[in-house]
XYZ file of C-alpha atoms in Angstrom:
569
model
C 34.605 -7.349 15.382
C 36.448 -6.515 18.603
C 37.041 -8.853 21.316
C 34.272 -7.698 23.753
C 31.927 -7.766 20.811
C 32.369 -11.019 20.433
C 32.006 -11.362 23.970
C 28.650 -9.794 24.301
C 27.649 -11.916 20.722
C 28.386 -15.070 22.644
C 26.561 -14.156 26.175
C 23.204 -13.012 23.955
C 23.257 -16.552 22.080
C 23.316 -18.135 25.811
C 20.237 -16.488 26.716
C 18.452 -18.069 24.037
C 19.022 -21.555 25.502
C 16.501 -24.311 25.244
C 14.508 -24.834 28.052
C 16.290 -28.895 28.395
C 19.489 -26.828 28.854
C 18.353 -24.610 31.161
C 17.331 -27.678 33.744
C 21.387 -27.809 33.684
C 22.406 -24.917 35.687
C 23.915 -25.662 38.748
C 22.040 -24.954 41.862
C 19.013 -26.062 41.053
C 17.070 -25.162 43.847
C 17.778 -21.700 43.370
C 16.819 -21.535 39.618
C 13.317 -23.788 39.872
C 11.831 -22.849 43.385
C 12.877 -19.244 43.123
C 9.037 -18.202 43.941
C 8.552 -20.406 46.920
C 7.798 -18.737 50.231
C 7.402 -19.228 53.554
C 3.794 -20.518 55.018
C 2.186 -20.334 58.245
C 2.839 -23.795 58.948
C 6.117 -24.646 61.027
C 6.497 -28.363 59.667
C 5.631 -27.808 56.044
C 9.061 -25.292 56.613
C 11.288 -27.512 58.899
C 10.698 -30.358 56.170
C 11.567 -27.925 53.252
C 14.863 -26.775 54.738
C 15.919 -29.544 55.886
C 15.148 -31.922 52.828
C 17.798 -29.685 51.082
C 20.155 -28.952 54.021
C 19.458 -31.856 56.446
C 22.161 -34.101 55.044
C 25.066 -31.795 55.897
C 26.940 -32.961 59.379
C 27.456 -29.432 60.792
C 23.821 -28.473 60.100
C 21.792 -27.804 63.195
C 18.100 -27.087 63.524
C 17.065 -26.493 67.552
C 13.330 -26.536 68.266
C 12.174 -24.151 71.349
C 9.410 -22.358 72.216
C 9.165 -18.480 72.000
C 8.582 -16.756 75.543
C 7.466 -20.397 76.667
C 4.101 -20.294 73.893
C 5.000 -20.365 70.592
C 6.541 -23.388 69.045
C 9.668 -21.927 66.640
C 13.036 -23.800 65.789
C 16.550 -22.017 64.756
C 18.321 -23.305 61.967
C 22.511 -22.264 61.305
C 25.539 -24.454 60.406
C 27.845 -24.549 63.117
C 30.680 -24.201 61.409
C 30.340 -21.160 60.355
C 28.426 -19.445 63.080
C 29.078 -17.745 66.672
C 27.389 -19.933 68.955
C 27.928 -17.432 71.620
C 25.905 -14.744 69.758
C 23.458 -17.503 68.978
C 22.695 -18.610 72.584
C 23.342 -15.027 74.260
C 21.825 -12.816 71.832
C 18.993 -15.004 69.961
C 17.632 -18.455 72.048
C 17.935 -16.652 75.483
C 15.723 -13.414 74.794
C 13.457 -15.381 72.764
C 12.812 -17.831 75.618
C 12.613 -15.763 78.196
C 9.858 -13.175 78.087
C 11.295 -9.087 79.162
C 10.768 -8.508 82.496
C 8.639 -5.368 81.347
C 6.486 -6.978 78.855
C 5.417 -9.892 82.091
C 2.022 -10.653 81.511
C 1.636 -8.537 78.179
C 2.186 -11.308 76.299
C 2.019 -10.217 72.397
C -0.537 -11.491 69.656
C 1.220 -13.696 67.481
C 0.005 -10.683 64.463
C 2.241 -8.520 66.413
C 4.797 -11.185 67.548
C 7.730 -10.948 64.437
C 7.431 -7.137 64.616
C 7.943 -7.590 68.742
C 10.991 -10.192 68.224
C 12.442 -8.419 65.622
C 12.543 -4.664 67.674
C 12.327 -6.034 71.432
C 13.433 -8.749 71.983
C 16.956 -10.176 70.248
C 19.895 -8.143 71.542
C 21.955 -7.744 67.718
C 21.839 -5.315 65.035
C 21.810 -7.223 62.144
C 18.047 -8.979 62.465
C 16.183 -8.847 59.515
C 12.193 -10.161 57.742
C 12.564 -12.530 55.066
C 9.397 -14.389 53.437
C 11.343 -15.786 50.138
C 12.825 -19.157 51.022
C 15.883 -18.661 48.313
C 17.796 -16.024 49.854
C 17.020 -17.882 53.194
C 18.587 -20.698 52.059
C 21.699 -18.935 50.694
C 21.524 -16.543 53.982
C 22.156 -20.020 55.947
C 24.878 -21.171 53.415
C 26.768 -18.155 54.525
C 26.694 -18.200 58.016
C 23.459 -16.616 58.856
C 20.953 -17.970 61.870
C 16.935 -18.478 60.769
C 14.420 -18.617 63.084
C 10.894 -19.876 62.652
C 7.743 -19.512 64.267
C 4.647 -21.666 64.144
C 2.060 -19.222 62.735
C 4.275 -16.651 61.294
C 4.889 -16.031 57.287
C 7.907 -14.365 57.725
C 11.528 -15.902 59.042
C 14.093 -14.032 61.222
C 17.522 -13.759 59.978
C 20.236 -12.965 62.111
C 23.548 -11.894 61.047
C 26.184 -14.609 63.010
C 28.904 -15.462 60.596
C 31.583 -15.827 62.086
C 35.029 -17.440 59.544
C 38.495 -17.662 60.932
C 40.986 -15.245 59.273
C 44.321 -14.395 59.268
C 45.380 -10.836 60.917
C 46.346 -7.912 58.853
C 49.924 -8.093 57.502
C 52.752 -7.089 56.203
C 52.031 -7.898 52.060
C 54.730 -11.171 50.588
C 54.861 -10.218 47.169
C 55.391 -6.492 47.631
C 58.559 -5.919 49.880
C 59.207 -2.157 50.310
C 61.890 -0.258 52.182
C 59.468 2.606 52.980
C 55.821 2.646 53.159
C 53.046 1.433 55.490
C 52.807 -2.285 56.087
C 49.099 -3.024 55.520
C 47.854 -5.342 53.260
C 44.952 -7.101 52.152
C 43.612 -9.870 53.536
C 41.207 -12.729 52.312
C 38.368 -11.847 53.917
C 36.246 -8.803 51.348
C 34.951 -7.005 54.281
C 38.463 -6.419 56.101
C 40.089 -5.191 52.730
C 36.789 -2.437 52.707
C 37.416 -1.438 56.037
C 41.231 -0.898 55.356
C 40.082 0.834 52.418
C 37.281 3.085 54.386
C 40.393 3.948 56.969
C 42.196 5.875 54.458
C 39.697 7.239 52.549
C 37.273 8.789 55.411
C 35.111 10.621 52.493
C 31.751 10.484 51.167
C 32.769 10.088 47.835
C 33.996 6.667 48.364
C 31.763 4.186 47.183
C 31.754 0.555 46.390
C 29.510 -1.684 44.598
C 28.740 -4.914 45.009
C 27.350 -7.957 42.830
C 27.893 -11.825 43.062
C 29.648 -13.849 40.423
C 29.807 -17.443 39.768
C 27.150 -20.137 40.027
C 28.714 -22.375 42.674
C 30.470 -20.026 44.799
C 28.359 -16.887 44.431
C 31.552 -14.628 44.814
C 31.174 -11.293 46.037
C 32.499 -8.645 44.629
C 33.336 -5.579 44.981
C 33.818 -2.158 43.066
C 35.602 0.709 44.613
C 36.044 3.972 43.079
C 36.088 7.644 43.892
C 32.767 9.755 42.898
C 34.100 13.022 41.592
C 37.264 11.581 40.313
C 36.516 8.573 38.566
C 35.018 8.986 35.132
C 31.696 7.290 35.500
C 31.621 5.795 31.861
C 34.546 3.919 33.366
C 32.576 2.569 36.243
C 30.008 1.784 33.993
C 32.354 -0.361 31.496
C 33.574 -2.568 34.833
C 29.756 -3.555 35.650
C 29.141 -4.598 32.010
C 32.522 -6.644 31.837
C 31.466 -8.096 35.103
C 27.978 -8.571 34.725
C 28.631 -10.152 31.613
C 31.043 -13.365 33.415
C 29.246 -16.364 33.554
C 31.391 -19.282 35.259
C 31.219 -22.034 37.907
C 33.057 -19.768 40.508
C 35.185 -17.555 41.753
C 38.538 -18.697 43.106
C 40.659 -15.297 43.427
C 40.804 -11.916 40.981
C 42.790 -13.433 38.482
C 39.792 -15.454 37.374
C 38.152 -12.240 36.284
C 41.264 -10.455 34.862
C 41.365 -13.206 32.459
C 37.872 -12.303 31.201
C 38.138 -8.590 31.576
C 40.952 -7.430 29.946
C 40.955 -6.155 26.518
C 43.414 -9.030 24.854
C 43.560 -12.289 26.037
C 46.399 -13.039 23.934
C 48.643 -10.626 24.837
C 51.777 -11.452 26.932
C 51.985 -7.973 28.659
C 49.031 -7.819 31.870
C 46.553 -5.154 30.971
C 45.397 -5.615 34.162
C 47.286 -4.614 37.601
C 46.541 -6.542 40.666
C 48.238 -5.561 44.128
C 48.420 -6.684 47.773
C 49.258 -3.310 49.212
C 45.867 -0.864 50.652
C 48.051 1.986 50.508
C 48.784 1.641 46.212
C 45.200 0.757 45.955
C 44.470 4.159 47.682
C 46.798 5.975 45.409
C 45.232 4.455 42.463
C 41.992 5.032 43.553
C 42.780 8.882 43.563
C 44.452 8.942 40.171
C 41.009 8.277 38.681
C 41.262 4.528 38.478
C 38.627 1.700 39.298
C 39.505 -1.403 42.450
C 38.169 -4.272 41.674
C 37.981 -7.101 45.194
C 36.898 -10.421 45.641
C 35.967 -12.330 48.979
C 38.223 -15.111 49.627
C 41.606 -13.135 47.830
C 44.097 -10.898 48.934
C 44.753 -9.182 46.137
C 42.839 -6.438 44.128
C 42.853 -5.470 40.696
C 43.369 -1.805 39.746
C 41.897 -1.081 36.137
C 42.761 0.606 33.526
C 46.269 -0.235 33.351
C 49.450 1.268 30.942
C 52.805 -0.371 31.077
C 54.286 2.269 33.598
C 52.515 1.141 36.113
C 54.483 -2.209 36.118
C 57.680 -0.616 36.754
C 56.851 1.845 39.971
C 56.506 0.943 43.620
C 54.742 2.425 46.699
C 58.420 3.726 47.578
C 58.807 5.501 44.466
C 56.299 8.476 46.688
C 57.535 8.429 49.958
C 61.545 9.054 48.683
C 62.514 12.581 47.458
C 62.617 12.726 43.490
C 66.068 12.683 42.462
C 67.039 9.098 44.185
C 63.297 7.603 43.083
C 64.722 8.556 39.265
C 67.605 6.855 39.700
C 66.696 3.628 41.152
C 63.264 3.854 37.878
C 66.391 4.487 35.512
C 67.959 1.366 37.159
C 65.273 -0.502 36.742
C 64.987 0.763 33.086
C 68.075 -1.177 32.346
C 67.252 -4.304 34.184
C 64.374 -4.171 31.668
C 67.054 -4.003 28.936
C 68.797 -6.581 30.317
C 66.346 -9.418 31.078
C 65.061 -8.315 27.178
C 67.256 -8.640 24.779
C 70.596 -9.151 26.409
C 70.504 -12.960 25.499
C 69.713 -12.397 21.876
C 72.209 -9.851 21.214
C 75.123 -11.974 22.513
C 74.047 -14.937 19.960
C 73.847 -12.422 17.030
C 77.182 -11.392 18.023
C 78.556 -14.302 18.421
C 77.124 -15.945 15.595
C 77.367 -13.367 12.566
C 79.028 -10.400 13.822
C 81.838 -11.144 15.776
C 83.691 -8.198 14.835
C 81.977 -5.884 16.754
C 83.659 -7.935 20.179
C 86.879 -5.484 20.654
C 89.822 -7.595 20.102
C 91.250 -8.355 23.478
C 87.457 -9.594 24.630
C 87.124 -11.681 21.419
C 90.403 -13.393 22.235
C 89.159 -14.174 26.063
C 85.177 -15.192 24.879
C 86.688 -17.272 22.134
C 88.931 -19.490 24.412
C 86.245 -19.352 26.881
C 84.216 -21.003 24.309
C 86.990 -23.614 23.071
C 85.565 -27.084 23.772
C 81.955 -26.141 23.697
C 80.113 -28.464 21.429
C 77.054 -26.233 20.828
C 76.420 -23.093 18.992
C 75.949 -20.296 20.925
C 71.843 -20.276 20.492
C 71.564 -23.891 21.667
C 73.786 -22.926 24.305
C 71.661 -20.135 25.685
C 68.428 -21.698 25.291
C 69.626 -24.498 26.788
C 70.847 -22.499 29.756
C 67.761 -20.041 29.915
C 65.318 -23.194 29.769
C 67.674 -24.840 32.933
C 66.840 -21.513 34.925
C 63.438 -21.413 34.159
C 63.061 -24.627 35.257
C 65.404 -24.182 38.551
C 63.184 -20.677 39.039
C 60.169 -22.484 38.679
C 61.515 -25.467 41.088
C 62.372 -22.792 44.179
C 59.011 -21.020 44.041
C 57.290 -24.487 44.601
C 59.630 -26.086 47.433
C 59.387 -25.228 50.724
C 60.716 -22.223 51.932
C 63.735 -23.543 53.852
C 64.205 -25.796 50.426
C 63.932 -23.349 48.361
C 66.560 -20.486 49.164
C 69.153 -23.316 49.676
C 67.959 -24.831 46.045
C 68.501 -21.308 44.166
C 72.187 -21.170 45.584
C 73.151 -24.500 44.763
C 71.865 -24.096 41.712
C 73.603 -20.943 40.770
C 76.878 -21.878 42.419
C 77.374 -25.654 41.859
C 75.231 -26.472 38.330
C 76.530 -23.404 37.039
C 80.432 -23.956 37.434
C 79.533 -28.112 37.025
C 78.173 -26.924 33.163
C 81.455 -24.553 32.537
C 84.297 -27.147 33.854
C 82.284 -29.999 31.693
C 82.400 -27.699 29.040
C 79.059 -27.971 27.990
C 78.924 -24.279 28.616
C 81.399 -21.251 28.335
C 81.661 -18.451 31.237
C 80.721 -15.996 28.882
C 77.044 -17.700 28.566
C 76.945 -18.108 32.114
C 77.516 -14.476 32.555
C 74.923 -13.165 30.033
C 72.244 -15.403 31.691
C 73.058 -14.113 35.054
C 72.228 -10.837 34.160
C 69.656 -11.549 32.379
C 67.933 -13.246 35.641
C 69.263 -10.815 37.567
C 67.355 -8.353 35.354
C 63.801 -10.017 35.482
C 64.259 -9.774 39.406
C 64.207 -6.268 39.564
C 61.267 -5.787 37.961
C 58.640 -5.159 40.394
C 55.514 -6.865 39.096
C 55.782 -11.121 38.719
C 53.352 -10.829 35.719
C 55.161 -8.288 33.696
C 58.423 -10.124 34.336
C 56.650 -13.760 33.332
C 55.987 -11.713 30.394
C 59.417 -10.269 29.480
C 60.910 -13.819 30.256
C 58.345 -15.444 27.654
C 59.340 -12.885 24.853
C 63.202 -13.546 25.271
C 63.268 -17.314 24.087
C 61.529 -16.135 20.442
C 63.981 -12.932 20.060
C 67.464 -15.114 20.631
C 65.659 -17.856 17.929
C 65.205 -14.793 15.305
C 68.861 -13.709 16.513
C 70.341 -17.384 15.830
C 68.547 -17.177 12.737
C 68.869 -13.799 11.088
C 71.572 -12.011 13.544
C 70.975 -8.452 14.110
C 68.440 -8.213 12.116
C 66.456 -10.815 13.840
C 66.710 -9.206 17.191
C 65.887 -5.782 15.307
C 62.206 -7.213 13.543
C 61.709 -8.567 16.693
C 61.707 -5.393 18.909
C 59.593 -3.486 15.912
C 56.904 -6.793 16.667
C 57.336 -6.318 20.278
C 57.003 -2.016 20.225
C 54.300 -2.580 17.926
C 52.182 -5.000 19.532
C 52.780 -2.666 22.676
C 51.314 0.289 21.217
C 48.026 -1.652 20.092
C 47.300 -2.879 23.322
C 44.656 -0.956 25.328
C 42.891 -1.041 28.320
C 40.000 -0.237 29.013
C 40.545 1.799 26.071
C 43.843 3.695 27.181
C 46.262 3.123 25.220
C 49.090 1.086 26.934
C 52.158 3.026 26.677
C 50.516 6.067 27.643
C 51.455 8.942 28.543
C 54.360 8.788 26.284
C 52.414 7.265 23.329
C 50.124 9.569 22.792
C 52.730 12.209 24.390
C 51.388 14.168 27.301
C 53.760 16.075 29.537
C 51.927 16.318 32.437
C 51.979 12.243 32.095
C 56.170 12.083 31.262
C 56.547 13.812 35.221
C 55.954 10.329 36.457
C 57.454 7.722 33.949
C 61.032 6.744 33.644
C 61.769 10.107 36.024
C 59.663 11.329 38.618
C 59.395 14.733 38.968
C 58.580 16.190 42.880
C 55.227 16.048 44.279
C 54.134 19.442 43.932
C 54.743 20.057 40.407
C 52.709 16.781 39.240
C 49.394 19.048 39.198
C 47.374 17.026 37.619
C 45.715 13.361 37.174
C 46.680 11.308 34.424
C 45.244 12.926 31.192
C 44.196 9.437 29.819
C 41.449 8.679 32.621
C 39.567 11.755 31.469
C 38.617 12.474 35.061
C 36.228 15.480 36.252
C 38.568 16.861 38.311
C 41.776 16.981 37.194
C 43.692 19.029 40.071
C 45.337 16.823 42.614
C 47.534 19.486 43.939
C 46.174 22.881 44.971
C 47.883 26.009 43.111
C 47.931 27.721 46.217
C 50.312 25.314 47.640
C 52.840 25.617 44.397
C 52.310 29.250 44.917
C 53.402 28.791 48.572
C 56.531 26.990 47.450
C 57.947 29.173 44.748
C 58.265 31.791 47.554
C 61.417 32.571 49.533
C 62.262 30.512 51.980
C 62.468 31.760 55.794
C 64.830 30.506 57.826
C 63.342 31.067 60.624
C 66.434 29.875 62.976
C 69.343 30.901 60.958
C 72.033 32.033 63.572
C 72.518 35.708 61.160
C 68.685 36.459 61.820
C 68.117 35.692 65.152
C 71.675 36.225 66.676
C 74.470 33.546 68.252
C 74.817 33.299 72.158
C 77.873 32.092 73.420
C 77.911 30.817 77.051
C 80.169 33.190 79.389
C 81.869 34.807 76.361
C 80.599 38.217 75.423
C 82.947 39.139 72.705
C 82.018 37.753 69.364
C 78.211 37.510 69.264
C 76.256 38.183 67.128
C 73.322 40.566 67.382
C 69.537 39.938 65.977
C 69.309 41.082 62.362
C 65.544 41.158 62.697
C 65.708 43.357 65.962
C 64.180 41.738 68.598
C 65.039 42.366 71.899
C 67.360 40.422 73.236
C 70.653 37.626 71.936
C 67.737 35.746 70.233
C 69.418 32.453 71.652
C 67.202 29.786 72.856
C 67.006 29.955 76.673
């Protein structure tokens, strides 16, 4: 049985609760009085509301009359509401009768149908008779309005949250590339989605997780590129999440991804609108949640955790380079600790000799073997690592040198250390740092302290049985059932353009083969047609002729024969 079977196993035997366990669900109100409505009678509402809501401090309920004749009273938590919109674009029009409607005072039959399309001055005014979602409308920011005699209350949209301004994204740095990124707020992070992707086929869906916090969120995809089976898979992982609440994405990455016991993310999550865009037209699903910054882009092969936004806006041949550079900082943070100890420990003779003379007296003193000694050091950076992210900033930067500098040559000159260790780790650090994505590096920096243990144990060997574990584990992973290291396993060509080399623009034609997307073409042929042809130089001194000032000897005519020296006057 896979893991989402067991998943879906587990959320069927839920549903057959007993009824004494039911009672237990948070949010009581919502699950027992789910029917109740709202009556005629003003009081027998005002003491309903405010039986469950009265206790809060910033709760306000405002009694008035409407137009001077009907008694009505406005409930909204002032917290979390304009109170300009409230007393501008509600009380005062619903006080005040219009000056055309002066002595045409309404029936109260009519009345809600004359408030709700004459009368308040906003857009987002709605009927509700249900007292649940009235309740929850207030909880999020929304002003109700009752009126003696009326079944029906009047919502009003008037949430207003502070939020920080659109900026430049922390975890992200690029050289080149826009500067936008996500904020907390859900509806800011749509809108800077809906700016770059003014099209019809962009549609998100919406649904509310967790029982507390009621969590929106939201799914964006393309229509037309996306494979809707895809879509459909992210609304039954979704749907199928049953927790307290909702703190950021990574709450639901844990429960949607294929295995949870995987090191490697087989999720992506990003800060950055422009690589949610980009993913977004590759076929792939965003996944947002109000109240995070970041948003998760599913499926997800290992690739992906080695390219930036950067690696697009910089012409091919330098983007390959820097990817093959950070293919060996991947080799490095991996498995450069574990194959110093099996050298040092069982094959020294593979050390040329002049190097084996220096790392052996660079080791003379040191009480450890060499896999104590780098575990010992890798668990010290870890720890220092761990201690900078956590300080302040101004702490923190100072904290990293110092540690580097100071602890480092402190450990060598006590000899607990030799230079050679300190050397390896370095790179090894200096390694995880250039790997783009935090969680893929977490994950590389987990795997290294079990390969130099099978290297101080078996040598070679070791380090050997465990990169076959590590390969193989990779190429069972899958998600959303891609297979992880595609495209190179299963091979696909097309894929390879944009893996450890990326090949120009115009000759990656189509989307990734593994998202089995309707339409495949992302570049036109006409355009590749366009750019095999020869080029024109249009302003080449031999086609249009060379003017010298007050010299007439030595220029050079037109070669295309226009009239004229074909300078630029």
């Amino acid at each position: 049985m896979t893991n989402w079977d067991w998943r879906r196993l587990v959320k069927h035997k839920k549903t057959k609760r007993p009824q004494t366990e039911q009672a237990n669900i948070p949010d009581r109100y919502m699950q027992q009085q789910s029917d109740d409505r709202v009556t005629g009678s003003l009081e027998d509402t005002v003491r309903y509301i405010t039986d469950l809501l009265g206790e809060n401090e910033d709760f306000t309920m405002h009694r008035f009359h409407v137009f001077g004749e009907y008694r009505a009273v406005m409930f909204y938590f002032s917290n979390m509401s304009d109170i300009s919109i409230i007393n501008t674009d509600i009380l005062k029009p619903l006080m005040y009768l219009p000056p055309h409607m002066i002595g045409k005072l309404p029936e109260r039959q009519q009345l809600k149908d004359f408030i709700l399309n004459d009368v308040i001055y906003h857009s987002k005014a709605t009927l509700e008779y249900r007292l649940p979602p009235i309740i929850e409308a207030l909880l999020r920011g929304t002003t109700v309005v009752v009126v003696d005699g009326i079944d029906e209350a009047i919502m009003v949209t008037t949430t207003q949250v502070e939020k920080r301004s659109v900026t430049q994204p922390e975890t992200e740095q690029v050289i080149r590339g826009p500067r936008e990124g996500f904020i907390e707020q859900l509806a800011t992070n749509i809108s800077l989605l809906r700016y770059r992707l003014p099209s019809t086929d962009f549609h998100v869906k919406t649904m509310k997780i967790g029982r507390y916090t009621k969590s929106k969120v939201a799914i964006c995809y393309l229509k037309g590129i996306v494979n809707e089976a895809l879509v459909k898979e992210v609304e039954n992982r979704l749907s199928a999440i049953e927790i307290d609440g909702i703190m950021d994405v990574g709450y639901l990455e844990q429960f949607i991804e294929d295995n949870n016991f995987s090191p490697f993310p087989q999720v992506q999550n990003t800060e950055r609108t422009d690589k949610a865009v980009a993913s977004m037209l590759e076929g792939r699903v965003i996944i947002m949640v109000d109240g995070s910054p970041f948003a998760l882009i599913v499926p997800t092969v290992f690739s992906q955790f080695y390219q930036t936004t950067e690696d697009y806006s910089e012409r091919f041949l330098m983007v390959s380079f820097v990817r093959l550079a950070r293919l060996l900082a991947l080799v490095f943070s991996l498995i450069t600790p574990s194959l110093y100890v099996a050298i040092i420990s069982f094959n020294p003779e593979l050390i040329p000799t002049k190097f084996a003379v220096a790392v052996s007296g660079g080791r003379a003193g040191v009480p450890f073997p060499s896999v104590v000694e780098v575990l010992v050091m890798e668990a010290s950076m870890e720890v220092l690592r761990e201690a900078t992210l956590r300080l302040p900033q101004q702490v923190g930067g100072a904290l990293s040198i110092v540690g580097v500098l100071v602890i480092g040559q402190a450990a060598v000159s006590a000899g607990f250390v030799s230079p050679i260790t300190v050397v390896v780790i370095a790179l090894t650090t200096i390694g995880s740092f250039a790997t783009p994505a935090y969680n893929a590096a977490l994950a590389l920096r987990l795997l290294r302290f079990p390969l130099v243990i099978l290297a101080g144990m078996f040598g070679l060997y070791g380090v050997m049985v465990g990169l076959i574990l590590i390969a193989n584990h990779l190429l069972s992973l899958k998600s959303f059932g891609v297979p992880y290291l595609s495209p190179v396993v299963p091979g696909n060509f097309q894929g390879m353009k944009d893996t450890v080399f990326r090949w120009p623009l115009w000759s990656m034609l189509k989307r990734p083969a593994s998202l089995h997307t309707p339409n495949i073409y992302r570049v036109g042929n006409d355009v590749v047609n366009q750019l095999k042809q020869p080029s024109t130089n249009t302003l080449d001194p031999i086609d249009v002729g060379n003017e010298k000032e007050d010299i007439q000897d030595g220029i050079s005519p037109p070669s295309h024969g226009n009239p004229g020296s074909g300078g630029a006057h």
